[in-house]
Amino acid sequence: MKYFKINIKTLYLAASLGLVSLSATSCLDDLKRDPITDVSSQSAFKDFANYPSLLGKVYGGLAMGGISSGDGNGDISGIDGGFSEYQRLYFELQTLPTDEAVIAWTDAGLPDLHSMTWSSSNQFVSGMYYRIYSVIAHSNNFIANTSDAKLAENGITGANLDAAKIMRTEARFVRAQSYEHLLDLFGNVPFVDETFAFGSGNLPKRIERKDLFNWVEAELLACANELKDPKTNQYGRVDKAAAWSLLARLYLNAQVYSGTNRWNDCVTYCNKVLQSGYSLKTDYKTLFNANNDQNNPEVIFAVPFDGTNIQSNGGSTFMIHASVGGKMVLADSGITTSGWGGLRVTKSFVNLFPTDGSDKRGRFFTTDQNLEINNVSTFTDGYAFYKYTNLTNAGTNGKDGNFCDADIPLYRLADVYLMYAEATLRGGNGDMTTALGYINNIRTRAGASTVSSINLDFILQERSRELSWEATRRSDLIRYGRFTSSSYLWPWKGGSQNGVGVGDFRSLYPIPANEIIANPNLVQNSGY
């Protein structure tokens, strides 16, 4: 069902937040301004009929990077709208510095991601930071205008009142998810919620990483009590299972974020999802096809894209076009315009798969592609990789030959299986037989051989095979102590063809230099 997708685009394009500056003024100071709409924010919330579109704008920040088709009019100044789309930036920061991918393009700052040489002025790091805070600003605006007092003042009653409260909780979830991304990527960051009063000299305070972990946990626990039951909300909107999934992910990384492991809690919230009626999709590749929003029993929450109604140069359009080049045939990816010749995989990733092609998740294109990457900027160095396509399950093209229809799953059942298994292996109170069964379910679906035992190294490998290019790899490697270490190398890690270790400070990205200049409450992350 694409209905909510249309709402997202309609509101997001019609009511963009004022431009966020990348100059030496605080991003968060710019975000104090109300969103620009045809009517004032307060007037819009007086009529409940506006609420679905107003909520659509909150969700829209996860999908759009600008206020016209293709993100042509970007809503963050200093970076192209297509470059600054949320899912595109999140993929780049979570995947390009790892063993899963390289990109050929030489846009200023982009090669620094894989070589792990980024600075506090890197436009992609800054773009992600500002993109996250723009979503937080939209969420805060919705939450502030749907407080119990505001709802009463605006005469929202009965069934509309109940629906408005659910919508408010959805906005709280989106905000908590955004702060979880800040927690993971940047650590200690400025904090603003709906109660923060911007004013002369009143700048956001810095929240310590451990305290932010506690805040995100509390918010998600509250959301989990108030959201709709699993699988009862409109497609493209969150429910309790989404909150449980993000809680499980938060607890899986708790030792990194807070210094204390929470393996039992990870198992607990995995179990809540596992008891909610989700099942693995039969054919792995259809999870990432043009009509992956239809009859999909595995995806818990996805960011919708649509070649007609949500046209972005980020999202799945980026994932598909950037992966096509060389001798690849456009029709195999369901696009009719040219590929962009950028993304490939490293030899380390290829070596995770059997050479006979039995594991269907290793969808490599090898014709005239070199396994060895001698030059990162040459598309034919490194195997190409099919993850997303603009083909339907029936093999027909999506709605548009350029902009793609495939939605981006953020939480799906296979990830929950893997989190359960890892947390159990690390000492959580799960059941090892059950964990092994989940892993073999995933492998059987992929056409891979089943295994009789599992260990943590195997789980790290299996996470890459199953969740490749789904923006989990950097966090996984950090949790395993392998992201910066010289004990685990891959091609061009640290800017060296054979890979070298880098400073541990690279486990966090820097706060953008402009923010440090503009807000004396902030402290730059160590090493920058």
PDB file of N, CA, C and O in Angstrom, residues 237 284 522:
ATOM      1  N   ARG A 237       4.565   3.376   8.644  1.00  0.00           N
ATOM      2  CA  ARG A 237       4.491   3.980   9.977  1.00  0.00           C
ATOM      3  C   ARG A 237       4.897   2.930  11.013  1.00  0.00           C
ATOM      4  O   ARG A 237       4.766   1.730  10.790  1.00  0.00           O
ATOM      5  N   TYR A 284      14.984 -14.336  -0.822  1.00  0.00           N
ATOM      6  CA  TYR A 284      15.784 -13.249  -0.248  1.00  0.00           C
ATOM      7  C   TYR A 284      15.810 -12.015  -1.131  1.00  0.00           C
ATOM      8  O   TYR A 284      15.612 -10.894  -0.656  1.00  0.00           O
ATOM      9  N   LEU A 522      29.706  22.909  23.336  1.00  0.00           N
ATOM     10  CA  LEU A 522      30.119  21.645  22.737  1.00  0.00           C
ATOM     11  C   LEU A 522      31.613  21.417  22.896  1.00  0.00           C
ATOM     12  O   LEU A 522      32.393  22.363  22.990  1.00  0.00           O
TER      13      LEU A 522
END
